[in-house]
Amino acid sequence: EETGMISSLEGLKGQPKLKPPFPAVQGYLRKPTIVNNVETLAAVKYIIRDGAAAYRKFGTEKSAGTKFFSVSGNVMKPGNVEVPLGYPLKDLIALCGGLKPGRKLKAVIPGGSSAPVLTADEAMKATMDYECLAQMGSMLGSGAVIVIDDSNSMVDLLQTIMHFYHHESCGQCTPCREGTGWLSKIMHTIASGHGTNKDVDLLKRVSENMMGRTICALSDAAAMPAISFVTKFRDEFIAHAKGEAHA
């Protein structure tokens, strides 16, 4: 988070700042500051050299250019690839060697661990651009694509994701500091087979109450996958809560 990074550079605890003012107006040492990521800077060279029109030949009308995707999970050749925006997700998976032999696609996280998960059917229809994924209720996010096959437990995956966000919370905002901890604990209860249907509902309710109530988006980043996992794979969560674990 850019303002958290600026705080750290200023010698302060690495916690996000309230906006406005935005960094471009008042950033590092209260001076105008622009924070770019590496992907943005990588595109600048080609835009300056060839012009914006040439760069816009790649991608779609609304999602112009190319994007880097880091594909991990159950594919034969995980790695980093650059393709035009609007590239079909199924073709991106094929570009990375496809699924492991004998496995079926179960789900895909299209834009990093905070992005709402897509079911296999949704993934086969998705294109990797901002508009399509937004229409599907997810997002392009960081471009970190996680491919999930039928050997994976959605409950185990969400437990890992919730542990991560609980650990990463800076603790500044109560909904995030407390909420990520609650989500992690609830997931541990469900995954261990000691939960109930009410715990599954509680997981979703806590997540919904965390959305949009913190300075930065980390609280939302934990809540969005939790809501999508429970909504789209509810039967699997209920089975785990009852001790009937299955992948």
PDB file of C-alpha atoms in Angstrom:
ATOM      1  CA  GLU A   1       0.000   0.000   0.000  1.00  0.00           C
ATOM      2  CA  GLU A   2       1.618   3.220  -1.220  1.00  0.00           C
ATOM      3  CA  THR A   3       1.010   5.436   1.809  1.00  0.00           C
ATOM      4  CA  GLY A   4       2.182   2.663   4.137  1.00  0.00           C
ATOM      5  CA  MET A   5       5.397   2.467   2.138  1.00  0.00           C
ATOM      6  CA  ILE A   6       5.810   6.240   2.358  1.00  0.00           C
ATOM      7  CA  SER A   7       5.341   6.080   6.130  1.00  0.00           C
ATOM      8  CA  SER A   8       8.093   3.478   6.316  1.00  0.00           C
ATOM      9  CA  LEU A   9      10.430   5.613   4.163  1.00  0.00           C
ATOM     10  CA  GLU A  10       9.814   8.483   6.572  1.00  0.00           C
ATOM     11  CA  GLY A  11      11.035   6.338   9.463  1.00  0.00           C
ATOM     12  CA  LEU A  12       7.564   5.747  10.850  1.00  0.00           C
ATOM     13  CA  LYS A  13       5.651   2.531  11.445  1.00  0.00           C
ATOM     14  CA  GLY A  14       4.623   1.177   8.027  1.00  0.00           C
ATOM     15  CA  GLN A  15       0.946   1.997   8.384  1.00  0.00           C
ATOM     16  CA  PRO A  16      -1.331   3.484   5.691  1.00  0.00           C
ATOM     17  CA  LYS A  17      -2.395   7.107   5.927  1.00  0.00           C
ATOM     18  CA  LEU A  18      -5.811   8.628   5.530  1.00  0.00           C
ATOM     19  CA  LYS A  19      -6.585   9.956   2.045  1.00  0.00           C
ATOM     20  CA  PRO A  20      -7.049  12.737   1.001  1.00  0.00           C
ATOM     21  CA  PRO A  21      -4.537  14.231   0.728  1.00  0.00           C
ATOM     22  CA  PHE A  22      -3.319  11.750  -1.849  1.00  0.00           C
ATOM     23  CA  PRO A  23       0.423  11.187  -2.296  1.00  0.00           C
ATOM     24  CA  ALA A  24       0.494  13.108  -5.589  1.00  0.00           C
ATOM     25  CA  VAL A  25      -0.543  16.180  -3.562  1.00  0.00           C
ATOM     26  CA  GLN A  26       1.189  15.443  -0.248  1.00  0.00           C
ATOM     27  CA  GLY A  27       3.350  12.371   0.043  1.00  0.00           C
ATOM     28  CA  TYR A  28       6.911  11.724   1.212  1.00  0.00           C
ATOM     29  CA  LEU A  29       7.892  14.405   3.759  1.00  0.00           C
ATOM     30  CA  ARG A  30       4.645  16.178   2.771  1.00  0.00           C
ATOM     31  CA  LYS A  31       5.923  16.726  -0.759  1.00  0.00           C
ATOM     32  CA  PRO A  32       4.120  15.655  -3.966  1.00  0.00           C
ATOM     33  CA  THR A  33       5.029  11.998  -4.555  1.00  0.00           C
ATOM     34  CA  ILE A  34       4.161   9.518  -7.290  1.00  0.00           C
ATOM     35  CA  VAL A  35       4.391   5.821  -6.418  1.00  0.00           C
ATOM     36  CA  ASN A  36       4.575   3.450  -9.388  1.00  0.00           C
ATOM     37  CA  ASN A  37       4.915  -0.301  -9.514  1.00  0.00           C
ATOM     38  CA  VAL A  38       7.417  -2.117 -11.712  1.00  0.00           C
ATOM     39  CA  GLU A  39       4.797  -3.162 -14.254  1.00  0.00           C
ATOM     40  CA  THR A  40       3.833   0.454 -14.916  1.00  0.00           C
ATOM     41  CA  LEU A  41       7.451   1.462 -15.432  1.00  0.00           C
ATOM     42  CA  ALA A  42       8.009  -1.510 -17.755  1.00  0.00           C
ATOM     43  CA  ALA A  43       5.250  -0.248 -20.055  1.00  0.00           C
ATOM     44  CA  VAL A  44       6.533   3.342 -20.140  1.00  0.00           C
ATOM     45  CA  LYS A  45       9.506   2.490 -22.372  1.00  0.00           C
ATOM     46  CA  TYR A  46       7.330   1.106 -25.159  1.00  0.00           C
ATOM     47  CA  ILE A  47       4.737   3.882 -24.938  1.00  0.00           C
ATOM     48  CA  ILE A  48       7.400   6.576 -25.175  1.00  0.00           C
ATOM     49  CA  ARG A  49       9.299   4.776 -27.959  1.00  0.00           C
ATOM     50  CA  ASP A  50       6.359   3.676 -30.128  1.00  0.00           C
ATOM     51  CA  GLY A  51       3.579   5.997 -29.010  1.00  0.00           C
ATOM     52  CA  ALA A  52       0.307   5.444 -27.176  1.00  0.00           C
ATOM     53  CA  ALA A  53      -1.578   4.459 -30.335  1.00  0.00           C
ATOM     54  CA  ALA A  54       0.838   1.606 -31.021  1.00  0.00           C
ATOM     55  CA  TYR A  55       0.542   0.367 -27.453  1.00  0.00           C
ATOM     56  CA  ARG A  56      -3.252   0.532 -27.621  1.00  0.00           C
ATOM     57  CA  LYS A  57      -3.232  -1.926 -30.529  1.00  0.00           C
ATOM     58  CA  PHE A  58      -2.828  -4.561 -27.859  1.00  0.00           C
ATOM     59  CA  GLY A  59      -5.693  -5.408 -25.528  1.00  0.00           C
ATOM     60  CA  THR A  60      -9.294  -4.233 -25.707  1.00  0.00           C
ATOM     61  CA  GLU A  61     -10.877  -0.846 -26.237  1.00  0.00           C
ATOM     62  CA  LYS A  62     -11.288  -0.234 -22.506  1.00  0.00           C
ATOM     63  CA  SER A  63      -8.375  -2.370 -21.270  1.00  0.00           C
ATOM     64  CA  ALA A  64      -5.571  -1.330 -23.570  1.00  0.00           C
ATOM     65  CA  GLY A  65      -2.055  -2.751 -23.697  1.00  0.00           C
ATOM     66  CA  THR A  66      -0.485  -5.848 -22.216  1.00  0.00           C
ATOM     67  CA  LYS A  67      -0.255  -7.220 -18.700  1.00  0.00           C
ATOM     68  CA  PHE A  68       2.083  -9.475 -16.775  1.00  0.00           C
ATOM     69  CA  PHE A  69       0.456 -12.516 -15.207  1.00  0.00           C
ATOM     70  CA  SER A  70       2.101 -14.699 -12.589  1.00  0.00           C
ATOM     71  CA  VAL A  71       0.473 -18.107 -12.957  1.00  0.00           C
ATOM     72  CA  SER A  72       0.817 -20.570 -10.090  1.00  0.00           C
ATOM     73  CA  GLY A  73      -1.022 -23.538  -8.659  1.00  0.00           C
ATOM     74  CA  ASN A  74      -1.965 -26.717 -10.488  1.00  0.00           C
ATOM     75  CA  VAL A  75      -0.449 -26.078 -13.913  1.00  0.00           C
ATOM     76  CA  MET A  76       2.406 -27.913 -15.565  1.00  0.00           C
ATOM     77  CA  LYS A  77       4.526 -24.830 -16.218  1.00  0.00           C
ATOM     78  CA  PRO A  78       3.903 -22.120 -13.604  1.00  0.00           C
ATOM     79  CA  GLY A  79       5.623 -18.818 -14.262  1.00  0.00           C
ATOM     80  CA  ASN A  80       5.351 -15.232 -15.461  1.00  0.00           C
ATOM     81  CA  VAL A  81       3.915 -14.386 -18.867  1.00  0.00           C
ATOM     82  CA  GLU A  82       3.024 -11.171 -20.677  1.00  0.00           C
ATOM     83  CA  VAL A  83      -0.048 -11.242 -22.910  1.00  0.00           C
ATOM     84  CA  PRO A  84      -2.480  -8.655 -24.300  1.00  0.00           C
ATOM     85  CA  LEU A  85      -5.314  -7.674 -22.006  1.00  0.00           C
ATOM     86  CA  GLY A  86      -8.470  -9.527 -22.996  1.00  0.00           C
ATOM     87  CA  TYR A  87      -6.596 -12.818 -23.344  1.00  0.00           C
ATOM     88  CA  PRO A  88      -8.901 -15.802 -22.617  1.00  0.00           C
ATOM     89  CA  LEU A  89      -8.200 -17.311 -19.204  1.00  0.00           C
ATOM     90  CA  LYS A  90      -8.458 -20.844 -20.578  1.00  0.00           C
ATOM     91  CA  ASP A  91      -5.750 -19.992 -23.138  1.00  0.00           C
ATOM     92  CA  LEU A  92      -3.561 -18.533 -20.393  1.00  0.00           C
ATOM     93  CA  ILE A  93      -3.823 -21.820 -18.493  1.00  0.00           C
ATOM     94  CA  ALA A  94      -2.960 -23.707 -21.699  1.00  0.00           C
ATOM     95  CA  LEU A  95       0.014 -21.393 -22.241  1.00  0.00           C
ATOM     96  CA  CYS A  96       1.322 -22.580 -18.877  1.00  0.00           C
ATOM     97  CA  GLY A  97       1.130 -26.243 -19.863  1.00  0.00           C
ATOM     98  CA  GLY A  98      -2.455 -26.870 -18.821  1.00  0.00           C
ATOM     99  CA  LEU A  99      -3.593 -28.891 -15.826  1.00  0.00           C
ATOM    100  CA  LYS A 100      -1.666 -31.798 -14.393  1.00  0.00           C
ATOM    101  CA  PRO A 101      -2.549 -35.173 -15.965  1.00  0.00           C
ATOM    102  CA  GLY A 102      -5.851 -36.672 -14.841  1.00  0.00           C
ATOM    103  CA  ARG A 103      -7.057 -33.538 -13.087  1.00  0.00           C
ATOM    104  CA  LYS A 104     -10.111 -31.349 -13.661  1.00  0.00           C
ATOM    105  CA  LEU A 105     -10.310 -27.597 -13.205  1.00  0.00           C
ATOM    106  CA  LYS A 106     -12.155 -26.674 -10.014  1.00  0.00           C
ATOM    107  CA  ALA A 107     -11.642 -22.931  -9.642  1.00  0.00           C
ATOM    108  CA  VAL A 108      -9.318 -20.037 -10.478  1.00  0.00           C
ATOM    109  CA  ILE A 109      -8.311 -17.007  -8.452  1.00  0.00           C
ATOM    110  CA  PRO A 110      -7.690 -14.499 -11.280  1.00  0.00           C
ATOM    111  CA  GLY A 111      -5.997 -11.529  -9.623  1.00  0.00           C
ATOM    112  CA  GLY A 112      -4.157 -12.458  -6.449  1.00  0.00           C
ATOM    113  CA  SER A 113      -5.384 -13.912  -3.172  1.00  0.00           C
ATOM    114  CA  SER A 114      -7.713 -10.957  -2.525  1.00  0.00           C
ATOM    115  CA  ALA A 115      -9.672 -11.476  -5.762  1.00  0.00           C
ATOM    116  CA  PRO A 116     -13.005 -13.298  -5.486  1.00  0.00           C
ATOM    117  CA  VAL A 117     -12.674 -16.838  -6.826  1.00  0.00           C
ATOM    118  CA  LEU A 118     -14.123 -17.998 -10.149  1.00  0.00           C
ATOM    119  CA  THR A 119     -15.714 -21.418 -10.574  1.00  0.00           C
ATOM    120  CA  ALA A 120     -14.431 -23.665 -13.368  1.00  0.00           C
ATOM    121  CA  ASP A 121     -17.404 -22.738 -15.569  1.00  0.00           C
ATOM    122  CA  GLU A 122     -16.795 -19.024 -15.024  1.00  0.00           C
ATOM    123  CA  ALA A 123     -13.078 -19.399 -15.676  1.00  0.00           C
ATOM    124  CA  MET A 124     -13.688 -21.048 -19.042  1.00  0.00           C
ATOM    125  CA  LYS A 125     -15.698 -18.001 -20.139  1.00  0.00           C
ATOM    126  CA  ALA A 126     -13.453 -15.321 -18.633  1.00  0.00           C
ATOM    127  CA  THR A 127     -11.101 -12.999 -20.458  1.00  0.00           C
ATOM    128  CA  MET A 128      -8.248 -11.340 -18.600  1.00  0.00           C
ATOM    129  CA  ASP A 129      -9.326  -7.726 -18.674  1.00  0.00           C
ATOM    130  CA  TYR A 130     -10.795  -5.316 -16.153  1.00  0.00           C
ATOM    131  CA  GLU A 131     -14.337  -5.244 -17.548  1.00  0.00           C
ATOM    132  CA  CYS A 132     -14.959  -8.967 -17.938  1.00  0.00           C
ATOM    133  CA  LEU A 133     -13.701  -9.911 -14.492  1.00  0.00           C
ATOM    134  CA  ALA A 134     -15.616  -7.052 -12.873  1.00  0.00           C
ATOM    135  CA  GLN A 135     -18.813  -8.275 -14.566  1.00  0.00           C
ATOM    136  CA  MET A 136     -18.099 -11.713 -13.099  1.00  0.00           C
ATOM    137  CA  GLY A 137     -17.814 -10.250  -9.614  1.00  0.00           C
ATOM    138  CA  SER A 138     -14.041 -10.581  -9.395  1.00  0.00           C
ATOM    139  CA  MET A 139     -11.095  -8.418 -10.454  1.00  0.00           C
ATOM    140  CA  LEU A 140      -7.850  -8.431 -12.398  1.00  0.00           C
ATOM    141  CA  GLY A 141      -5.987  -7.187  -9.331  1.00  0.00           C
ATOM    142  CA  SER A 142      -2.276  -7.941  -9.280  1.00  0.00           C
ATOM    143  CA  GLY A 143      -2.483 -10.443 -12.121  1.00  0.00           C
ATOM    144  CA  ALA A 144      -1.456 -13.311  -9.846  1.00  0.00           C
ATOM    145  CA  VAL A 145      -3.460 -16.231 -11.250  1.00  0.00           C
ATOM    146  CA  ILE A 146      -3.894 -19.250  -8.964  1.00  0.00           C
ATOM    147  CA  VAL A 147      -5.162 -22.365 -10.740  1.00  0.00           C
ATOM    148  CA  ILE A 148      -7.059 -24.831  -8.528  1.00  0.00           C
ATOM    149  CA  ASP A 149      -7.853 -28.396  -9.583  1.00  0.00           C
ATOM    150  CA  ASP A 150     -10.024 -31.130  -8.097  1.00  0.00           C
ATOM    151  CA  SER A 151      -7.223 -32.307  -5.803  1.00  0.00           C
ATOM    152  CA  ASN A 152      -7.462 -29.100  -3.765  1.00  0.00           C
ATOM    153  CA  SER A 153      -9.678 -28.396  -0.767  1.00  0.00           C
ATOM    154  CA  MET A 154     -11.264 -24.948  -0.970  1.00  0.00           C
ATOM    155  CA  VAL A 155     -11.479 -24.981   2.833  1.00  0.00           C
ATOM    156  CA  ASP A 156      -7.753 -25.583   3.243  1.00  0.00           C
ATOM    157  CA  LEU A 157      -6.979 -22.882   0.683  1.00  0.00           C
ATOM    158  CA  LEU A 158      -9.159 -20.299   2.413  1.00  0.00           C
ATOM    159  CA  GLN A 159      -7.658 -21.213   5.782  1.00  0.00           C
ATOM    160  CA  THR A 160      -4.207 -20.432   4.371  1.00  0.00           C
ATOM    161  CA  ILE A 161      -5.423 -17.149   2.857  1.00  0.00           C
ATOM    162  CA  MET A 162      -7.067 -16.033   6.116  1.00  0.00           C
ATOM    163  CA  HIS A 163      -3.930 -16.892   8.111  1.00  0.00           C
ATOM    164  CA  PHE A 164      -1.925 -14.749   5.691  1.00  0.00           C
ATOM    165  CA  TYR A 165      -4.164 -11.675   6.022  1.00  0.00           C
ATOM    166  CA  HIS A 166      -4.347 -11.986   9.796  1.00  0.00           C
ATOM    167  CA  HIS A 167      -0.534 -12.068   9.912  1.00  0.00           C
ATOM    168  CA  GLU A 168      -0.180  -9.152   7.469  1.00  0.00           C
ATOM    169  CA  SER A 169      -2.627  -6.767   9.142  1.00  0.00           C
ATOM    170  CA  CYS A 170      -0.747  -3.773  10.528  1.00  0.00           C
ATOM    171  CA  GLY A 171      -3.299  -3.537  13.360  1.00  0.00           C
ATOM    172  CA  GLN A 172      -4.160   0.123  12.833  1.00  0.00           C
ATOM    173  CA  CYS A 173      -7.887  -0.340  12.110  1.00  0.00           C
ATOM    174  CA  THR A 174     -10.115  -2.331  14.467  1.00  0.00           C
ATOM    175  CA  PRO A 175     -12.286  -4.008  11.775  1.00  0.00           C
ATOM    176  CA  CYS A 176      -9.136  -5.383  10.141  1.00  0.00           C
ATOM    177  CA  ARG A 177      -7.098  -6.099  13.275  1.00  0.00           C
ATOM    178  CA  GLU A 178      -9.940  -7.977  14.950  1.00  0.00           C
ATOM    179  CA  GLY A 179     -11.800  -9.159  11.863  1.00  0.00           C
ATOM    180  CA  THR A 180      -8.885 -10.937  10.209  1.00  0.00           C
ATOM    181  CA  GLY A 181      -8.223 -12.698  13.502  1.00  0.00           C
ATOM    182  CA  TRP A 182     -11.835 -13.812  13.749  1.00  0.00           C
ATOM    183  CA  LEU A 183     -11.813 -15.084  10.176  1.00  0.00           C
ATOM    184  CA  SER A 184      -8.629 -17.051  10.799  1.00  0.00           C
ATOM    185  CA  LYS A 185     -10.049 -18.612  13.972  1.00  0.00           C
ATOM    186  CA  ILE A 186     -13.376 -19.487  12.341  1.00  0.00           C
ATOM    187  CA  MET A 187     -11.564 -21.096   9.417  1.00  0.00           C
ATOM    188  CA  HIS A 188      -9.439 -23.153  11.798  1.00  0.00           C
ATOM    189  CA  THR A 189     -12.609 -24.402  13.501  1.00  0.00           C
ATOM    190  CA  ILE A 190     -14.265 -25.319  10.201  1.00  0.00           C
ATOM    191  CA  ALA A 191     -11.148 -26.932   8.707  1.00  0.00           C
ATOM    192  CA  SER A 192     -10.577 -29.033  11.821  1.00  0.00           C
ATOM    193  CA  GLY A 193     -14.081 -30.503  11.565  1.00  0.00           C
ATOM    194  CA  HIS A 194     -15.359 -28.924  14.769  1.00  0.00           C
ATOM    195  CA  GLY A 195     -17.614 -26.317  13.205  1.00  0.00           C
ATOM    196  CA  THR A 196     -21.292 -25.975  12.432  1.00  0.00           C
ATOM    197  CA  ASN A 197     -23.429 -24.450   9.703  1.00  0.00           C
ATOM    198  CA  LYS A 198     -23.580 -21.336  11.877  1.00  0.00           C
ATOM    199  CA  ASP A 199     -19.792 -20.976  11.667  1.00  0.00           C
ATOM    200  CA  VAL A 200     -20.001 -20.944   7.881  1.00  0.00           C
ATOM    201  CA  ASP A 201     -22.665 -18.234   8.031  1.00  0.00           C
ATOM    202  CA  LEU A 202     -20.639 -16.330  10.645  1.00  0.00           C
ATOM    203  CA  LEU A 203     -17.597 -16.363   8.354  1.00  0.00           C
ATOM    204  CA  LYS A 204     -19.583 -14.614   5.649  1.00  0.00           C
ATOM    205  CA  ARG A 205     -21.273 -12.173   8.037  1.00  0.00           C
ATOM    206  CA  VAL A 206     -17.995 -11.073   9.644  1.00  0.00           C
ATOM    207  CA  SER A 207     -16.481 -10.606   6.182  1.00  0.00           C
ATOM    208  CA  GLU A 208     -19.394  -8.447   5.026  1.00  0.00           C
ATOM    209  CA  ASN A 209     -19.049  -6.246   8.114  1.00  0.00           C
ATOM    210  CA  MET A 210     -15.334  -5.721   7.406  1.00  0.00           C
ATOM    211  CA  MET A 211     -15.865  -4.358   3.896  1.00  0.00           C
ATOM    212  CA  GLY A 212     -15.218  -0.657   3.344  1.00  0.00           C
ATOM    213  CA  ARG A 213     -14.516   0.205   6.978  1.00  0.00           C
ATOM    214  CA  THR A 214     -10.730   0.615   7.087  1.00  0.00           C
ATOM    215  CA  ILE A 215      -8.070   3.074   5.962  1.00  0.00           C
ATOM    216  CA  CYS A 216      -6.512   0.751   3.393  1.00  0.00           C
ATOM    217  CA  ALA A 217      -7.954  -2.186   1.464  1.00  0.00           C
ATOM    218  CA  LEU A 218      -6.390  -5.058   3.412  1.00  0.00           C
ATOM    219  CA  SER A 219      -9.602  -5.678   5.347  1.00  0.00           C
ATOM    220  CA  ASP A 220     -11.517  -5.882   2.071  1.00  0.00           C
ATOM    221  CA  ALA A 221      -8.755  -8.075   0.642  1.00  0.00           C
ATOM    222  CA  ALA A 222      -9.430 -10.648   3.354  1.00  0.00           C
ATOM    223  CA  ALA A 223     -13.209 -10.342   3.180  1.00  0.00           C
ATOM    224  CA  MET A 224     -13.660 -10.692  -0.594  1.00  0.00           C
ATOM    225  CA  PRO A 225     -12.163 -14.168  -1.001  1.00  0.00           C
ATOM    226  CA  ALA A 226     -13.919 -15.375   2.154  1.00  0.00           C
ATOM    227  CA  ILE A 227     -17.311 -14.271   0.858  1.00  0.00           C
ATOM    228  CA  SER A 228     -16.750 -15.734  -2.610  1.00  0.00           C
ATOM    229  CA  PHE A 229     -15.376 -19.073  -1.375  1.00  0.00           C
ATOM    230  CA  VAL A 230     -18.266 -19.595   1.039  1.00  0.00           C
ATOM    231  CA  THR A 231     -20.870 -18.493  -1.493  1.00  0.00           C
ATOM    232  CA  LYS A 232     -19.649 -20.618  -4.405  1.00  0.00           C
ATOM    233  CA  PHE A 233     -18.433 -23.677  -2.496  1.00  0.00           C
ATOM    234  CA  ARG A 234     -20.796 -23.672   0.447  1.00  0.00           C
ATOM    235  CA  ASP A 235     -21.440 -27.434   0.377  1.00  0.00           C
ATOM    236  CA  GLU A 236     -17.737 -28.111   0.768  1.00  0.00           C
ATOM    237  CA  PHE A 237     -17.516 -25.799   3.775  1.00  0.00           C
ATOM    238  CA  ILE A 238     -20.568 -27.395   5.385  1.00  0.00           C
ATOM    239  CA  ALA A 239     -19.035 -30.856   4.886  1.00  0.00           C
ATOM    240  CA  HIS A 240     -15.783 -29.772   6.540  1.00  0.00           C
ATOM    241  CA  ALA A 241     -17.640 -28.147   9.411  1.00  0.00           C
ATOM    242  CA  LYS A 242     -19.346 -31.493  10.070  1.00  0.00           C
ATOM    243  CA  GLY A 243     -16.090 -33.403   9.865  1.00  0.00           C
ATOM    244  CA  GLU A 244     -16.933 -34.834   6.431  1.00  0.00           C
ATOM    245  CA  ALA A 245     -13.838 -33.396   4.735  1.00  0.00           C
ATOM    246  CA  HIS A 246     -13.476 -33.844   1.008  1.00  0.00           C
ATOM    247  CA  ALA A 247     -11.503 -32.124  -1.750  1.00  0.00           C
TER     248      ALA A 247
END
